[in-house]
Amino acid sequence: MKQVIIFGECMVELFQLVDNVYHQAFAGDVYNTAVYCKRSAAQQLNLKFLSAVGTDLVSDKLIAQLEQEKLDSSLVFRSKTARPGLYMINTDCFGERSFVYWRDSSAAKQSLALFRQQGSLAQLLPADVFYFSGISLAILSPEDRTYLFDLIKELKQSGVQIVFDPNYRPALWPDADLCRANFDKAYALSDLALPGLDDHKVLYGSATAADVLAQLQQLGVKEIIVKNGPAGVLGYSDGKSFQSPAVPVKKVIDTTAAGDSFNGGYLSGRLNGLSPLASCQYAAALASFVVEHTGAIVTKEQFRSFSGRFNLSTFS
Ligand code: ADP
């Protein structure tokens, strides 16, 4: 069975149903990716979530949710001083969504400090993949970021494939220069990168997906998937580039987690022996299904209806 470590934050989500009535769920970029990766691969993958929560009731529920999704929670550390981050999604009378976050002092920020005290490299090995994002980086202190890069170097030397999605969130970085410096370090250590073109337009001034490809090739990334919404992806692997289209949808309902679900589907495909192109095709089918539904994570029942039509073997 393949071993995957996914590092970052899962938050409490409060989604407005009607005025002053909210549905509570759990979500966060890397958590969304973990869920879609695991759901896509069923028995064949062991996914360990590396993070931290508190010792409160909501933290217990978050861990129970990970376990419900069959994610391994043995690397989710408990902070005695912090609780999970929270965000609220409100929808105005025009259907326009807005997000408000309470994550400045979330427990996940302490993940690596707690891992240093209570965990060990041996708990991470053996592993096939270590997955993290620009958000996982952004929430760390500068010292913990340095520690993370050193840890990733050690994992890489042990043969673990490093996978990175920049997921640029300007509000989480004090300035763009610091963010670029950290992303460049992350890319230079990555075997597979899954950037969105929009992120690179804002952060690096890239004009096209080809610009992003060229930039990451320069940094030595061997497998690159540049996502560009409904325009599909530009991929690169084994020294060759390729295009893979998005799957058109009748009506876009909610683009939350389009990129995260694509990443989960892509990883699952690759870890189950699909080619980069076939993995993109599966991932695009999954992401198009996700944008046709509300919220980051579709229900298990909705996912079953998707996998009744498309699964990894459809594309192998
Ligand atoms: P990111 O948020 O990481 O930048 P994208 O917005 O590019 O990711 O979306 C990831 C994938 O989701 C796309 O490559 C595509 O397959 C799918 N997707 C996103 N928006 C749409 C859409 N409007 N219609 C169909 N597929 C979409």
GROMACS .gro file of C-alpha atoms and ligand atoms in nm:
model
  343
    1MET     CA    1   0.000   0.000   0.000
    2LYS     CA    2   0.130   0.347  -0.094
    3GLN     CA    3   0.202   0.588   0.195
    4VAL     CA    4   0.120   0.958   0.160
    5ILE     CA    5   0.177   1.239   0.411
    6ILE     CA    6  -0.034   1.551   0.367
    7PHE     CA    7   0.077   1.851   0.571
    8GLY     CA    8  -0.129   2.159   0.658
    9GLU     CA    9  -0.443   2.295   0.815
   10CYS     CA   10  -0.801   2.177   0.836
   11MET     CA   11  -1.047   2.440   0.961
   12VAL     CA   12  -1.399   2.455   1.090
   13GLU     CA   13  -1.626   2.582   0.811
   14LEU     CA   14  -1.952   2.764   0.881
   15PHE     CA   15  -2.155   2.791   0.563
   16GLN     CA   16  -2.455   3.022   0.560
   17LEU     CA   17  -2.775   2.840   0.465
   18VAL     CA   18  -3.019   3.125   0.529
   19ASP     CA   19  -2.985   3.441   0.735
   20ASN     CA   20  -2.821   3.349   1.068
   21VAL     CA   21  -2.840   2.973   1.003
   22TYR     CA   22  -2.511   2.798   0.925
   23HIS     CA   23  -2.407   2.447   0.827
   24GLN     CA   24  -2.090   2.333   1.003
   25ALA     CA   25  -1.828   2.130   0.817
   26PHE     CA   26  -1.450   2.090   0.806
   27ALA     CA   27  -1.236   2.209   0.514
   28GLY     CA   28  -0.900   2.351   0.413
   29ASP     CA   29  -0.692   2.323   0.097
   30VAL     CA   30  -0.474   2.023   0.186
   31TYR     CA   31  -0.754   1.850   0.378
   32ASN     CA   32  -0.978   1.879   0.068
   33THR     CA   33  -0.701   1.729  -0.144
   34ALA     CA   34  -0.652   1.446   0.108
   35VAL     CA   35  -1.023   1.361   0.107
   36TYR     CA   36  -1.051   1.351  -0.274
   37CYS     CA   37  -0.725   1.158  -0.307
   38LYS     CA   38  -0.836   0.895  -0.056
   39ARG     CA   39  -1.193   0.869  -0.189
   40SER     CA   40  -1.055   0.821  -0.541
   41ALA     CA   41  -0.814   0.546  -0.442
   42ALA     CA   42  -1.015   0.354  -0.183
   43GLN     CA   43  -0.802   0.080  -0.030
   44GLN     CA   44  -0.480   0.141  -0.217
   45LEU     CA   45  -0.350   0.444  -0.024
   46ASN     CA   46  -0.268   0.520   0.337
   47LEU     CA   47  -0.297   0.897   0.382
   48LYS     CA   48  -0.154   1.048   0.698
   49PHE     CA   49  -0.263   1.401   0.783
   50LEU     CA   50   0.019   1.597   0.954
   51SER     CA   51  -0.131   1.887   1.149
   52ALA     CA   52  -0.238   2.005   1.494
   53VAL     CA   53  -0.568   2.065   1.670
   54GLY     CA   54  -0.660   2.156   2.030
   55THR     CA   55  -0.795   1.949   2.316
   56ASP     CA   56  -1.154   2.085   2.284
   57LEU     CA   57  -1.472   1.921   2.162
   58VAL     CA   58  -1.450   2.069   1.811
   59SER     CA   59  -1.097   1.931   1.779
   60ASP     CA   60  -1.229   1.586   1.875
   61LYS     CA   61  -1.494   1.623   1.604
   62LEU     CA   62  -1.230   1.725   1.351
   63ILE     CA   63  -1.029   1.410   1.427
   64ALA     CA   64  -1.347   1.201   1.406
   65GLN     CA   65  -1.412   1.358   1.065
   66LEU     CA   66  -1.062   1.264   0.944
   67GLU     CA   67  -1.126   0.908   1.056
   68GLN     CA   68  -1.467   0.905   0.886
   69GLU     CA   69  -1.285   0.992   0.566
   70LYS     CA   70  -1.041   0.706   0.640
   71LEU     CA   71  -0.749   0.946   0.680
   72ASP     CA   72  -0.482   0.843   0.930
   73SER     CA   73  -0.482   1.095   1.219
   74SER     CA   74  -0.178   0.957   1.405
   75LEU     CA   75   0.026   1.267   1.307
   76VAL     CA   76  -0.235   1.518   1.421
   77PHE     CA   77  -0.083   1.666   1.737
   78ARG     CA   78  -0.280   1.823   2.022
   79SER     CA   79  -0.201   2.178   2.133
   80LYS     CA   80  -0.291   2.264   2.492
   81THR     CA   81  -0.315   2.635   2.410
   82ALA     CA   82  -0.495   2.664   2.074
   83ARG     CA   83  -0.802   2.550   1.885
   84PRO     CA   84  -0.874   2.483   1.515
   85GLY     CA   85  -0.904   2.783   1.283
   86LEU     CA   86  -1.250   2.880   1.164
   87TYR     CA   87  -1.400   3.051   0.861
   88MET     CA   88  -1.747   3.163   0.769
   89ILE     CA   89  -1.895   3.174   0.421
   90ASN     CA   90  -2.173   3.431   0.383
   91THR     CA   91  -2.379   3.475   0.068
   92ASP     CA   92  -2.533   3.816  -0.009
   93CYS     CA   93  -2.870   3.878  -0.177
   94PHE     CA   94  -2.699   3.864  -0.522
   95GLY     CA   95  -2.554   3.518  -0.453
   96GLU     CA   96  -2.203   3.664  -0.411
   97ARG     CA   97  -1.999   3.475  -0.147
   98SER     CA   98  -1.761   3.634   0.102
   99PHE     CA   99  -1.523   3.465   0.346
  100VAL     CA  100  -1.425   3.574   0.700
  101TYR     CA  101  -1.139   3.391   0.874
  102TRP     CA  102  -1.038   3.335   1.236
  103ARG     CA  103  -0.710   3.151   1.191
  104ASP     CA  104  -0.439   3.382   1.326
  105SER     CA  105  -0.381   3.171   1.635
  106SER     CA  106  -0.503   2.834   1.511
  107ALA     CA  107  -0.356   2.513   1.648
  108ALA     CA  108  -0.229   2.416   1.301
  109LYS     CA  109   0.030   2.695   1.327
  110GLN     CA  110   0.194   2.490   1.601
  111SER     CA  111   0.201   2.165   1.397
  112LEU     CA  112   0.575   2.161   1.338
  113ALA     CA  113   0.669   2.290   1.683
  114LEU     CA  114   0.463   2.002   1.828
  115PHE     CA  115   0.606   1.755   1.577
  116ARG     CA  116   0.957   1.861   1.687
  117GLN     CA  117   0.871   1.798   2.054
  118GLN     CA  118   0.664   1.482   2.018
  119GLY     CA  119   0.727   1.332   1.675
  120SER     CA  120   1.024   1.195   1.482
  121LEU     CA  121   1.137   1.148   1.124
  122ALA     CA  122   1.088   0.774   1.173
  123GLN     CA  123   0.710   0.837   1.205
  124LEU     CA  124   0.708   0.985   0.853
  125LEU     CA  125   0.902   0.703   0.690
  126PRO     CA  126   0.867   0.505   0.478
  127ALA     CA  127   0.652   0.729   0.257
  128ASP     CA  128   0.594   0.760  -0.114
  129VAL     CA  129   0.472   1.121  -0.120
  130PHE     CA  130   0.493   1.430   0.102
  131TYR     CA  131   0.233   1.689  -0.006
  132PHE     CA  132   0.215   2.050   0.115
  133SER     CA  133   0.094   2.387  -0.008
  134GLY     CA  134   0.172   2.757   0.005
  135ILE     CA  135  -0.092   2.783   0.278
  136SER     CA  136   0.086   2.514   0.484
  137LEU     CA  137   0.397   2.733   0.453
  138ALA     CA  138   0.222   3.065   0.517
  139ILE     CA  139   0.082   2.965   0.856
  140LEU     CA  140   0.425   2.871   0.998
  141SER     CA  141   0.670   3.091   1.187
  142PRO     CA  142   0.996   3.168   0.997
  143GLU     CA  143   1.183   2.918   1.223
  144ASP     CA  144   0.929   2.644   1.154
  145ARG     CA  145   0.951   2.712   0.780
  146THR     CA  146   1.328   2.660   0.793
  147TYR     CA  147   1.270   2.340   0.992
  148LEU     CA  148   1.013   2.225   0.734
  149PHE     CA  149   1.252   2.278   0.443
  150ASP     CA  150   1.523   2.080   0.629
  151LEU     CA  151   1.273   1.804   0.702
  152ILE     CA  152   1.167   1.794   0.336
  153LYS     CA  153   1.534   1.766   0.231
  154GLU     CA  154   1.571   1.463   0.458
  155LEU     CA  155   1.253   1.306   0.324
  156LYS     CA  156   1.369   1.367  -0.031
  157GLN     CA  157   1.703   1.201   0.043
  158SER     CA  158   1.508   0.900   0.169
  159GLY     CA  159   1.332   0.874  -0.167
  160VAL     CA  160   1.004   1.046  -0.079
  161GLN     CA  161   0.844   1.236  -0.371
  162ILE     CA  162   0.778   1.598  -0.279
  163VAL     CA  163   0.457   1.757  -0.413
  164PHE     CA  164   0.370   2.128  -0.386
  165ASP     CA  165   0.077   2.352  -0.481
  166PRO     CA  166   0.152   2.722  -0.415
  167ASN     CA  167  -0.211   2.818  -0.341
  168TYR     CA  168  -0.116   3.184  -0.304
  169ARG     CA  169  -0.320   3.376  -0.043
  170PRO     CA  170  -0.183   3.733  -0.023
  171ALA     CA  171  -0.351   3.795   0.315
  172LEU     CA  172  -0.142   3.520   0.477
  173TRP     CA  173   0.197   3.672   0.380
  174PRO     CA  174   0.350   3.993   0.519
  175ASP     CA  175   0.479   4.074   0.170
  176ALA     CA  176   0.504   3.921  -0.177
  177ASP     CA  177   0.888   3.910  -0.178
  178LEU     CA  178   0.895   3.683   0.127
  179CYS     CA  179   0.629   3.463  -0.029
  180ARG     CA  180   0.818   3.435  -0.360
  181ALA     CA  181   1.139   3.344  -0.175
  182ASN     CA  182   0.957   3.065   0.010
  183PHE     CA  183   0.776   2.936  -0.298
  184ASP     CA  184   1.104   2.928  -0.492
  185LYS     CA  185   1.257   2.714  -0.215
  186ALA     CA  186   0.952   2.486  -0.214
  187TYR     CA  187   0.960   2.446  -0.593
  188ALA     CA  188   1.334   2.375  -0.592
  189LEU     CA  189   1.267   2.079  -0.358
  190SER     CA  190   0.959   1.952  -0.545
  191ASP     CA  191   0.935   1.653  -0.777
  192LEU     CA  192   0.580   1.746  -0.877
  193ALA     CA  193   0.428   2.096  -0.879
  194LEU     CA  194   0.058   2.173  -0.926
  195PRO     CA  195   0.038   2.554  -0.960
  196GLY     CA  196  -0.263   2.754  -1.073
  197LEU     CA  197  -0.194   3.007  -1.350
  198ASP     CA  198  -0.392   3.274  -1.163
  199ASP     CA  199  -0.157   3.247  -0.862
  200HIS     CA  200   0.146   3.298  -1.085
  201LYS     CA  201  -0.013   3.590  -1.268
  202VAL     CA  202  -0.058   3.773  -0.938
  203LEU     CA  203   0.263   3.671  -0.764
  204TYR     CA  204   0.518   3.646  -1.047
  205GLY     CA  205   0.352   3.844  -1.325
  206SER     CA  206   0.341   3.536  -1.552
  207ALA     CA  207   0.129   3.588  -1.864
  208THR     CA  208   0.071   3.231  -1.980
  209ALA     CA  209   0.082   2.871  -1.858
  210ALA     CA  210   0.392   2.827  -2.079
  211ASP     CA  211   0.566   3.100  -1.875
  212VAL     CA  212   0.493   2.909  -1.554
  213LEU     CA  213   0.620   2.586  -1.708
  214ALA     CA  214   0.945   2.755  -1.815
  215GLN     CA  215   0.992   2.912  -1.471
  216LEU     CA  216   0.947   2.581  -1.286
  217GLN     CA  217   1.161   2.386  -1.532
  218GLN     CA  218   1.438   2.637  -1.452
  219LEU     CA  219   1.394   2.553  -1.084
  220GLY     CA  220   1.440   2.184  -1.169
  221VAL     CA  221   1.082   2.052  -1.124
  222LYS     CA  222   1.045   1.732  -1.330
  223GLU     CA  223   0.665   1.700  -1.335
  224ILE     CA  224   0.452   2.014  -1.365
  225ILE     CA  225   0.077   2.061  -1.401
  226VAL     CA  226  -0.031   2.422  -1.457
  227LYS     CA  227  -0.405   2.455  -1.387
  228ASN     CA  228  -0.602   2.718  -1.570
  229GLY     CA  229  -0.969   2.681  -1.472
  230PRO     CA  230  -1.207   2.597  -1.759
  231ALA     CA  231  -0.915   2.635  -2.005
  232GLY     CA  232  -0.771   2.304  -1.875
  233VAL     CA  233  -0.408   2.233  -1.792
  234LEU     CA  234  -0.064   2.252  -1.947
  235GLY     CA  235   0.142   1.959  -1.824
  236TYR     CA  236   0.505   1.857  -1.841
  237SER     CA  237   0.666   1.523  -1.762
  238ASP     CA  238   0.946   1.304  -1.898
  239GLY     CA  239   1.084   1.610  -2.077
  240LYS     CA  240   0.767   1.667  -2.284
  241SER     CA  241   0.479   1.908  -2.246
  242PHE     CA  242   0.114   1.823  -2.311
  243GLN     CA  243  -0.232   1.983  -2.294
  244SER     CA  244  -0.532   1.835  -2.119
  245PRO     CA  245  -0.874   2.003  -2.145
  246ALA     CA  246  -1.117   2.074  -1.862
  247VAL     CA  247  -1.448   1.885  -1.869
  248PRO     CA  248  -1.721   2.137  -1.957
  249VAL     CA  249  -2.004   2.174  -1.706
  250LYS     CA  250  -2.365   2.278  -1.763
  251LYS     CA  251  -2.367   2.520  -1.471
  252VAL     CA  252  -2.090   2.622  -1.234
  253ILE     CA  253  -2.238   2.627  -0.883
  254ASP     CA  254  -1.931   2.676  -0.661
  255THR     CA  255  -1.565   2.673  -0.765
  256THR     CA  256  -1.442   2.620  -0.406
  257ALA     CA  257  -1.193   2.331  -0.403
  258ALA     CA  258  -1.173   2.298  -0.784
  259GLY     CA  259  -0.793   2.304  -0.763
  260ASP     CA  260  -0.781   2.096  -0.443
  261SER     CA  261  -1.002   1.820  -0.585
  262PHE     CA  262  -0.803   1.824  -0.910
  263ASN     CA  263  -0.483   1.776  -0.707
  264GLY     CA  264  -0.639   1.490  -0.507
  265GLY     CA  265  -0.755   1.317  -0.824
  266TYR     CA  266  -0.422   1.371  -0.998
  267LEU     CA  267  -0.221   1.233  -0.705
  268SER     CA  268  -0.448   0.932  -0.679
  269GLY     CA  269  -0.408   0.865  -1.049
  270ARG     CA  270  -0.029   0.889  -1.038
  271LEU     CA  271   0.000   0.674  -0.724
  272ASN     CA  272  -0.214   0.410  -0.891
  273GLY     CA  273   0.004   0.392  -1.200
  274LEU     CA  274  -0.186   0.621  -1.438
  275SER     CA  275   0.019   0.838  -1.677
  276PRO     CA  276   0.033   1.216  -1.618
  277LEU     CA  277  -0.215   1.271  -1.905
  278ALA     CA  278  -0.461   1.004  -1.784
  279SER     CA  279  -0.430   1.141  -1.430
  280CYS     CA  280  -0.516   1.490  -1.562
  281GLN     CA  281  -0.821   1.348  -1.742
  282TYR     CA  282  -0.949   1.179  -1.426
  283ALA     CA  283  -0.869   1.489  -1.217
  284ALA     CA  284  -1.054   1.717  -1.461
  285ALA     CA  285  -1.363   1.492  -1.449
  286LEU     CA  286  -1.355   1.503  -1.069
  287ALA     CA  287  -1.297   1.882  -1.048
  288SER     CA  288  -1.579   1.949  -1.294
  289PHE     CA  289  -1.813   1.742  -1.074
  290VAL     CA  290  -1.700   1.936  -0.766
  291VAL     CA  291  -1.769   2.278  -0.926
  292GLU     CA  292  -2.123   2.162  -1.003
  293HIS     CA  293  -2.190   2.121  -0.629
  294THR     CA  294  -2.194   2.349  -0.327
  295GLY     CA  295  -1.906   2.347  -0.078
  296ALA     CA  296  -1.552   2.216  -0.078
  297ILE     CA  297  -1.633   1.850  -0.014
  298VAL     CA  298  -1.920   1.678  -0.194
  299THR     CA  299  -2.118   1.432   0.018
  300LYS     CA  300  -2.023   1.065   0.013
  301GLU     CA  301  -2.346   0.992  -0.172
  302GLN     CA  302  -2.267   1.252  -0.440
  303PHE     CA  303  -1.916   1.111  -0.470
  304ARG     CA  304  -2.060   0.761  -0.520
  305SER     CA  305  -2.272   0.893  -0.806
  306PHE     CA  306  -1.956   1.042  -0.961
  307SER     CA  307  -1.750   0.725  -0.920
  308GLY     CA  308  -2.033   0.523  -1.072
  309ARG     CA  309  -1.958   0.711  -1.396
  310PHE     CA  310  -1.586   0.784  -1.364
  311ASN     CA  311  -1.311   0.619  -1.165
  312LEU     CA  312  -0.939   0.564  -1.205
  313SER     CA  313  -0.988   0.248  -1.409
  314THR     CA  314  -1.199   0.444  -1.663
  315PHE     CA  315  -0.879   0.626  -1.756
  316SER     CA  316  -0.618   0.346  -1.730
  317ADP     P1  317  -0.660   2.646  -0.890
  317ADP     O1  318  -0.768   2.692  -0.798
  317ADP     O2  319  -0.562   2.556  -0.826
  317ADP     O3  320  -0.599   2.760  -0.969
  317ADP     P2  321  -0.828   2.594  -1.122
  317ADP     O4  322  -0.919   2.705  -1.092
  317ADP     O5  323  -0.743   2.607  -1.242
  317ADP     O6  324  -0.735   2.555  -0.996
  317ADP     O7  325  -0.916   2.464  -1.135
  317ADP     C1  326  -0.861   2.335  -1.130
  317ADP     C2  327  -0.930   2.245  -1.229
  317ADP     O8  328  -1.070   2.244  -1.201
  317ADP     C3  329  -0.917   2.290  -1.373
  317ADP     O9  330  -0.797   2.243  -1.431
  317ADP     C4  331  -1.041   2.226  -1.435
  317ADP    O10  332  -1.018   2.090  -1.465
  317ADP     C5  333  -1.144   2.232  -1.321
  317ADP     N1  334  -1.229   2.352  -1.335
  317ADP     C6  335  -1.217   2.472  -1.272
  317ADP     N2  336  -1.314   2.558  -1.312
  317ADP     C7  337  -1.390   2.490  -1.402
  317ADP     C8  338  -1.504   2.522  -1.481
  317ADP     N3  339  -1.561   2.643  -1.476
  317ADP     N4  340  -1.553   2.427  -1.562
  317ADP     C9  341  -1.498   2.303  -1.569
  317ADP     N5  342  -1.389   2.266  -1.498
  317ADP    C10  343  -1.335   2.358  -1.416
   0.00000   0.00000   0.00000
